[in-house]
Coordinates of C-alpha atoms in Angstrom, one line a residue:
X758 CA 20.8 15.4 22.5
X759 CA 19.1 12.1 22.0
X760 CA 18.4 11.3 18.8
X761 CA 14.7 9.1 20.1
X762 CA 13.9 12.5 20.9
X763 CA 14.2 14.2 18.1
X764 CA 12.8 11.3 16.1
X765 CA 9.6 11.6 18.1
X766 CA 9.5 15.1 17.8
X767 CA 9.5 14.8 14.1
X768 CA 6.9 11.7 14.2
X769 CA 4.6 14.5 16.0
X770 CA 5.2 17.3 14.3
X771 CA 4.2 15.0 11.0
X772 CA 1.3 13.2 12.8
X773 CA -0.3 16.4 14.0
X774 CA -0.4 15.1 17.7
X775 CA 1.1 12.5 20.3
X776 CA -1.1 10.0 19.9
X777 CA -1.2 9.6 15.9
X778 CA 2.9 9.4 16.3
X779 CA 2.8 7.2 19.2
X780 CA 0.8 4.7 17.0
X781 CA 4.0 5.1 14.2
X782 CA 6.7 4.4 16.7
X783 CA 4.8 1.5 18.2
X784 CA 5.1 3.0 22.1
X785 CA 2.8 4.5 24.8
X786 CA 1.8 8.4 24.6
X787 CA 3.4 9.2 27.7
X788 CA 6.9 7.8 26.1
X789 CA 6.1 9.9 24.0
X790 CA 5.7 12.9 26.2
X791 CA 8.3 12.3 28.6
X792 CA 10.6 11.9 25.6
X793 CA 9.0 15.8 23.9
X794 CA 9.5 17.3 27.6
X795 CA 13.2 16.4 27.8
X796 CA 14.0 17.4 24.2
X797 CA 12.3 21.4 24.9
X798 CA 13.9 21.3 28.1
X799 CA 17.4 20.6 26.8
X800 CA 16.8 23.3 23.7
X801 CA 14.9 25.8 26.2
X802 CA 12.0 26.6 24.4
X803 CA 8.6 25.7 23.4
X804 CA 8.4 23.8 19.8
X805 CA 5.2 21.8 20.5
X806 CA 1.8 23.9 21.8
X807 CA -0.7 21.2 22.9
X808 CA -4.5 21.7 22.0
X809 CA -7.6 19.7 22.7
X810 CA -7.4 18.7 19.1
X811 CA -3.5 17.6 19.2
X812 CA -0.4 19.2 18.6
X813 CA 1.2 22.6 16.9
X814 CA 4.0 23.4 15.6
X815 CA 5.4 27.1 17.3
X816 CA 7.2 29.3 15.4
X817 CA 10.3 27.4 16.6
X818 CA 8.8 24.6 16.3
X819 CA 8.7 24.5 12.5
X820 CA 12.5 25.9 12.0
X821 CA 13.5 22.9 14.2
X822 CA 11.1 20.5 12.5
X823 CA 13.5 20.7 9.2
X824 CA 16.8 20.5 11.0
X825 CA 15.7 17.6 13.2
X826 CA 14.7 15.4 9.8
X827 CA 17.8 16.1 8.5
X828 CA 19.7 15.3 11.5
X829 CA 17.4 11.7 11.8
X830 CA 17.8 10.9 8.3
X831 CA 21.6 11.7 8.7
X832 CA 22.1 9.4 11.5
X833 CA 20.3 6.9 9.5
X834 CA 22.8 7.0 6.9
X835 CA 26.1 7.1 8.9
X836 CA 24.9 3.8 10.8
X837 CA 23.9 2.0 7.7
X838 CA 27.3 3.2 6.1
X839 CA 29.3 1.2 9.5
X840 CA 27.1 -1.6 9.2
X841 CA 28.5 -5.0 7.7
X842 CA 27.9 -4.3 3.9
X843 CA 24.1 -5.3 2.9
X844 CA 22.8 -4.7 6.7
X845 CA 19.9 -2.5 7.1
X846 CA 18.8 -0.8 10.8
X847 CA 15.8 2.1 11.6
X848 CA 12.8 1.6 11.0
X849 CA 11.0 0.5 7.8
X850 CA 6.5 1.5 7.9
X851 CA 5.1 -0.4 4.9
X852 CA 1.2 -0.3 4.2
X853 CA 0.0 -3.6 2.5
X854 CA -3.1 -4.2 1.0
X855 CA -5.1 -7.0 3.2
X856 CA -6.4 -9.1 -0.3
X857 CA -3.1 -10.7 -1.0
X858 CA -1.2 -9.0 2.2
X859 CA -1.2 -11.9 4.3
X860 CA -0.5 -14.5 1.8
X861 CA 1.8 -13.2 -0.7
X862 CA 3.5 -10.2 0.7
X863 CA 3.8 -11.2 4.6
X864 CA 6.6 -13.9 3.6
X865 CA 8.4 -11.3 1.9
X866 CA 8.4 -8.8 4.8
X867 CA 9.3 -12.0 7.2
X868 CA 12.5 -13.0 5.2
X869 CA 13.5 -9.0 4.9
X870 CA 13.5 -9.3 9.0
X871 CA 15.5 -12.4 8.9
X872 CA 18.3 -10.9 6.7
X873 CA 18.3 -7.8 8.4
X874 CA 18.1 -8.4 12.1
X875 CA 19.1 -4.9 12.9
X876 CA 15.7 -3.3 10.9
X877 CA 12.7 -3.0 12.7
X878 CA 9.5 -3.9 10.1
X879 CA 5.9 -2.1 11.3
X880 CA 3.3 -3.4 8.7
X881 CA -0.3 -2.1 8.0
X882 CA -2.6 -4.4 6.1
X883 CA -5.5 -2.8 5.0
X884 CA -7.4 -2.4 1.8
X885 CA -7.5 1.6 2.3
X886 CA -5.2 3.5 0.4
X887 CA -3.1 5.7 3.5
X888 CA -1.9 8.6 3.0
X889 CA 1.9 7.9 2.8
X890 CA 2.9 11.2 3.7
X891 CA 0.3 12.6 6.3
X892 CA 0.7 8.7 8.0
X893 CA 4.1 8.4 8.3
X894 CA 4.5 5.5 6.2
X895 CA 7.8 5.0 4.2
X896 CA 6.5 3.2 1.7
X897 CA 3.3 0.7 0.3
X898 CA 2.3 -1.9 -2.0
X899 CA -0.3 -1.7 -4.0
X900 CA -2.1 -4.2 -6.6
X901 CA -4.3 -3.2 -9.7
X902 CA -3.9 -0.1 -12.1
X903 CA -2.9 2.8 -10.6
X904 CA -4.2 6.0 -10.3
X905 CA -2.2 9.8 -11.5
X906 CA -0.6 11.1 -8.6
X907 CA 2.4 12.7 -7.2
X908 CA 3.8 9.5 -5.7
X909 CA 6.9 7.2 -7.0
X910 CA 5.8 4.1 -8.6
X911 CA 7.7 0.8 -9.1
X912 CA 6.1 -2.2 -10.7
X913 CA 7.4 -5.3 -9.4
X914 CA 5.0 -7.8 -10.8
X915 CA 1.9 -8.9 -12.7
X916 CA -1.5 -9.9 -11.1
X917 CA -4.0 -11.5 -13.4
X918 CA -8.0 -11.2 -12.9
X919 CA -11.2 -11.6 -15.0
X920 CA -14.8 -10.7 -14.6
X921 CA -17.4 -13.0 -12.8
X922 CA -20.6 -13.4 -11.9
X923 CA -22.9 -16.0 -10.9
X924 CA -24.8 -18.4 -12.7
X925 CA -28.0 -16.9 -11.2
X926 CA -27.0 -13.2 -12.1
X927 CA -26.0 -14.6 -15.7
X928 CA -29.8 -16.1 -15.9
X929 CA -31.6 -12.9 -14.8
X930 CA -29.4 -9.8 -16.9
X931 CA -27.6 -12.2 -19.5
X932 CA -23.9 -11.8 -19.9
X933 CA -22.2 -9.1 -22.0
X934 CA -20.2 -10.2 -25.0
X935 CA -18.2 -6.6 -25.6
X936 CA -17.4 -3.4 -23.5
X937 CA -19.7 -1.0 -24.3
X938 CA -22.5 -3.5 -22.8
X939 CA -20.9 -3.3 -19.1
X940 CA -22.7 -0.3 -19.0
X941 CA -25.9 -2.0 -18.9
X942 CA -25.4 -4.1 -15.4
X943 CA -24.4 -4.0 -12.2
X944 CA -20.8 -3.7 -11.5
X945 CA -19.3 -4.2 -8.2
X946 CA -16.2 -1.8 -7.6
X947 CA -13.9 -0.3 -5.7
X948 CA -14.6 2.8 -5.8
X949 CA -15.0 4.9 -8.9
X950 CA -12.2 2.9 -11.2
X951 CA -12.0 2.4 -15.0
X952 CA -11.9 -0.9 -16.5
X953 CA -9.8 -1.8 -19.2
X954 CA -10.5 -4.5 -21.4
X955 CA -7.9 -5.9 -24.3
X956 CA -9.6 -5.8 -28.2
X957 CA -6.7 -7.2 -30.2
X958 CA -3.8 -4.8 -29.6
X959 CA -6.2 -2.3 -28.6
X960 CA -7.1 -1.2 -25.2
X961 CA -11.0 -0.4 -24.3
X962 CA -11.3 1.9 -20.9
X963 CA -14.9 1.4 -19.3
X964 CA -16.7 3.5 -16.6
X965 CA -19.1 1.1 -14.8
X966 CA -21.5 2.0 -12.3
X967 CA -23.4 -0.4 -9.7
X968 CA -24.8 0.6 -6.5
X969 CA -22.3 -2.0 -4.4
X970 CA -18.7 -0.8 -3.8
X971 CA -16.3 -2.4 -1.1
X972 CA -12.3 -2.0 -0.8
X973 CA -11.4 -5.5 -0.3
X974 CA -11.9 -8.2 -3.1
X975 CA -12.7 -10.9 -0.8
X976 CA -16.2 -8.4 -0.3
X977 CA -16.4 -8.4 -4.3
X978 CA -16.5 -12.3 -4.2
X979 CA -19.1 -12.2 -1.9
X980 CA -21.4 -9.9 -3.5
X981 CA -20.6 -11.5 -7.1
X982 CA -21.8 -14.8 -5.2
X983 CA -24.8 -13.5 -4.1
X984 CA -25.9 -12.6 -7.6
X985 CA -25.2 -8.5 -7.2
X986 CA -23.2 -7.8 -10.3
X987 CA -20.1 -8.3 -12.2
X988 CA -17.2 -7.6 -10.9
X989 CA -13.2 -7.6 -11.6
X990 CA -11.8 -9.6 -9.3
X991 CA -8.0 -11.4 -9.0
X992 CA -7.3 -15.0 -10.1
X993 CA -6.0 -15.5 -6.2
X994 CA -9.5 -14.8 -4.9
X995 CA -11.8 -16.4 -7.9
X996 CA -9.9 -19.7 -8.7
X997 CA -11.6 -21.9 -6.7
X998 CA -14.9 -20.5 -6.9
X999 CA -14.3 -20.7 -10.8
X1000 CA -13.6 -24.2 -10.7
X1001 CA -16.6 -24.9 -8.7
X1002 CA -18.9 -23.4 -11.3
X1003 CA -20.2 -20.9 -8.1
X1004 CA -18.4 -18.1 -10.4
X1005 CA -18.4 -17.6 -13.8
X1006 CA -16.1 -15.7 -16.3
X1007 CA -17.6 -12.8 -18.3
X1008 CA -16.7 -11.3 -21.4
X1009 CA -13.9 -13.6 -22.0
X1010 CA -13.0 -12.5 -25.8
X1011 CA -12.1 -9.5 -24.0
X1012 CA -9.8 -10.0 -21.4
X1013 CA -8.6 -7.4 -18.9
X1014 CA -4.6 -6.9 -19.5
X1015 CA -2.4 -7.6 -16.6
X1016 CA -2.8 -5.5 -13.1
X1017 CA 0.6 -4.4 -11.7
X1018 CA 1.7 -4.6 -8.2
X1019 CA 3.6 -2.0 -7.4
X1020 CA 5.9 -0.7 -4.5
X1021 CA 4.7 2.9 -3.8
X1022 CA 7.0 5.9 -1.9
X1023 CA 6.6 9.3 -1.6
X1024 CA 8.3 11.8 -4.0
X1025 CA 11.7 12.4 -3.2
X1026 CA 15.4 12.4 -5.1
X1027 CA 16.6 8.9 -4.0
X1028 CA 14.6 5.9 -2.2
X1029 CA 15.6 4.9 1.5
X1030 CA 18.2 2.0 0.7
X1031 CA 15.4 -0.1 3.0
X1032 CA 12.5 0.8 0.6
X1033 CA 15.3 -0.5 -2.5
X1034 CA 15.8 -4.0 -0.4
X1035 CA 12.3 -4.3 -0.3
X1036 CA 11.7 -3.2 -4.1
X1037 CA 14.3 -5.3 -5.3
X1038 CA 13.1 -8.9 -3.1
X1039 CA 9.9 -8.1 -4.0
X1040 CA 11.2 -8.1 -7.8
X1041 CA 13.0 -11.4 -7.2
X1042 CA 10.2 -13.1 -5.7
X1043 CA 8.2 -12.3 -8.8
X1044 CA 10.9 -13.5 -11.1
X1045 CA 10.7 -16.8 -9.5
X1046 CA 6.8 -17.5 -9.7
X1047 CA 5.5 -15.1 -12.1
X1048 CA 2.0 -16.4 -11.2
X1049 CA 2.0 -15.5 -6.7
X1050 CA -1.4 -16.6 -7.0
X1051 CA -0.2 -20.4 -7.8
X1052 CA -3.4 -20.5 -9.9
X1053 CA -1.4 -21.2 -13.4
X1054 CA -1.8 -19.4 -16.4

């Protein structure tokens, strides 16, 4: 039994349909099927039932599923385990967020691929936060404060931001001195997010509301440029806008504390030995420039 079949049976079981998994293995949907065709012929029976809207699992289908994780994940080990020591092979999916992705994560992903010639690296850079689980991705990185949920968190760094605005948006609503006045202006967010705010040892959680939201932080800049708001932005996107006076910083006796970037995986006893390489480079290259943004603190 080939063990690219059974891996693409699990990638469509877990996708909900050819294409979705076709798109996770990085080959063409009839791959796909060809490889799904051979795999029920050799066991004799149906495990996939094809529907206008995808893929579902029979009942056989969903015993296999299990066995055939196991069995991948299992195969995964053993040729990791005959590998030179340190070598890495499969396949690692990382999501990456797009503000920083390129700039500050890409090299790390790059080197990883040079030291490990055997691994293959599929990277998604996008501001969205995927669904690790339901996307297929083993792992991601994400930057600010994160949210409660079931997932694994591992901080690996700091990131440093500040609230801005522009000179014009400063003239027209004034600029707040303390927390509580956020709630007066226009804040440009992510999404629905808290910020935090640093009064001596103290931390201050605010609520803000605005009517202009975007998931990318190079979209904040914009909109704080155009006099929309106050927004919390990273030192990597606001540096040189700062230094041109097109930005200003707000509220500065109350600083935000420290964002994290962390590495994020799904729940699970013990990370994938890949997702620790990653982790633990990640780590270093934070240890040698604490600031990625090479702004200076």
């Amino acid at each position: 039994m080939d063990i690219e079949e059974l891996r693409t049976f699990v990638e469509v079981a877990d996708a909900g349909g050819v294409s979705p998994a076709a798109r996770r293995l990085g080959v063409s949907k009839s791959i796909v099927s060809r490889r799904l065709v051979r795999l029920e012929a050799e066991l004799g029976v149906q495990l996939l039932a094809r529907t206008t809207r995808g893929a579902a699992l029979t009942e056989a289908g969903i015993t296999f599923r299990d066995h055939a994780a196991k069995v991948c994940a299992e195969i995964d080990v053993a040729r990791e385990t005959i590998l030179p020591a340190g070598d890495l092979c499969g396949r690692l999916r990382v999501a990456v967020p797009l503000s920083f992705g390129p700039t500050h994560f890409a090299p790390v992903l790059a080197d990883m691929a040079r030291r490990h010639p055997q691994l293959h690296i599929h990277t998604s850079y996008s501001d969205r936060f995927v669904d690790l689980i339901a996307e297929g991705f083993d792992c991601a990185i994400r930057v600010g404060y994160l949210q409660d949920s079931n997932l694994i968190a591992r901080r690996v760094g700091p990131i440093y931001g500040k609230l801005v605005a522009s000179p014009d948006y400063i003239k027209a609503h004034g600029s707040p001195e303390k927390p509580e006045e956020l709630i007066a202006h226009q804040a440009l967010m992510q999404g629905t997010e808290a910020w935090q705010f640093m009064d001596g040892d103290d931390i201050i959680t605010v609520h803000p509301r605005g009517r202009f939201k975007a998931d990318n932080a190079i979209a904040l800049a914009a909109a704080a440029l155009a006099g929309l708001g106050i927004a919390w932005i990273p030192d990597g996107v606001t540096h040189q806008y700062v230094a041109s006076g097109a930005l200003v910083p707000v509220m500065t006796r109350h600083p935000p504390p420290p964002a994290g970037v962390y590495v994020i995986r799904p729940p699970g006893q013990h990370p994938a030995r890949k997702v620790r390489v990653l982790t633990e480079m990640l780590i270093e290259c934070f240890e040698q420039t604490p600031d990625p943004t090479g702004v200076g603190r």
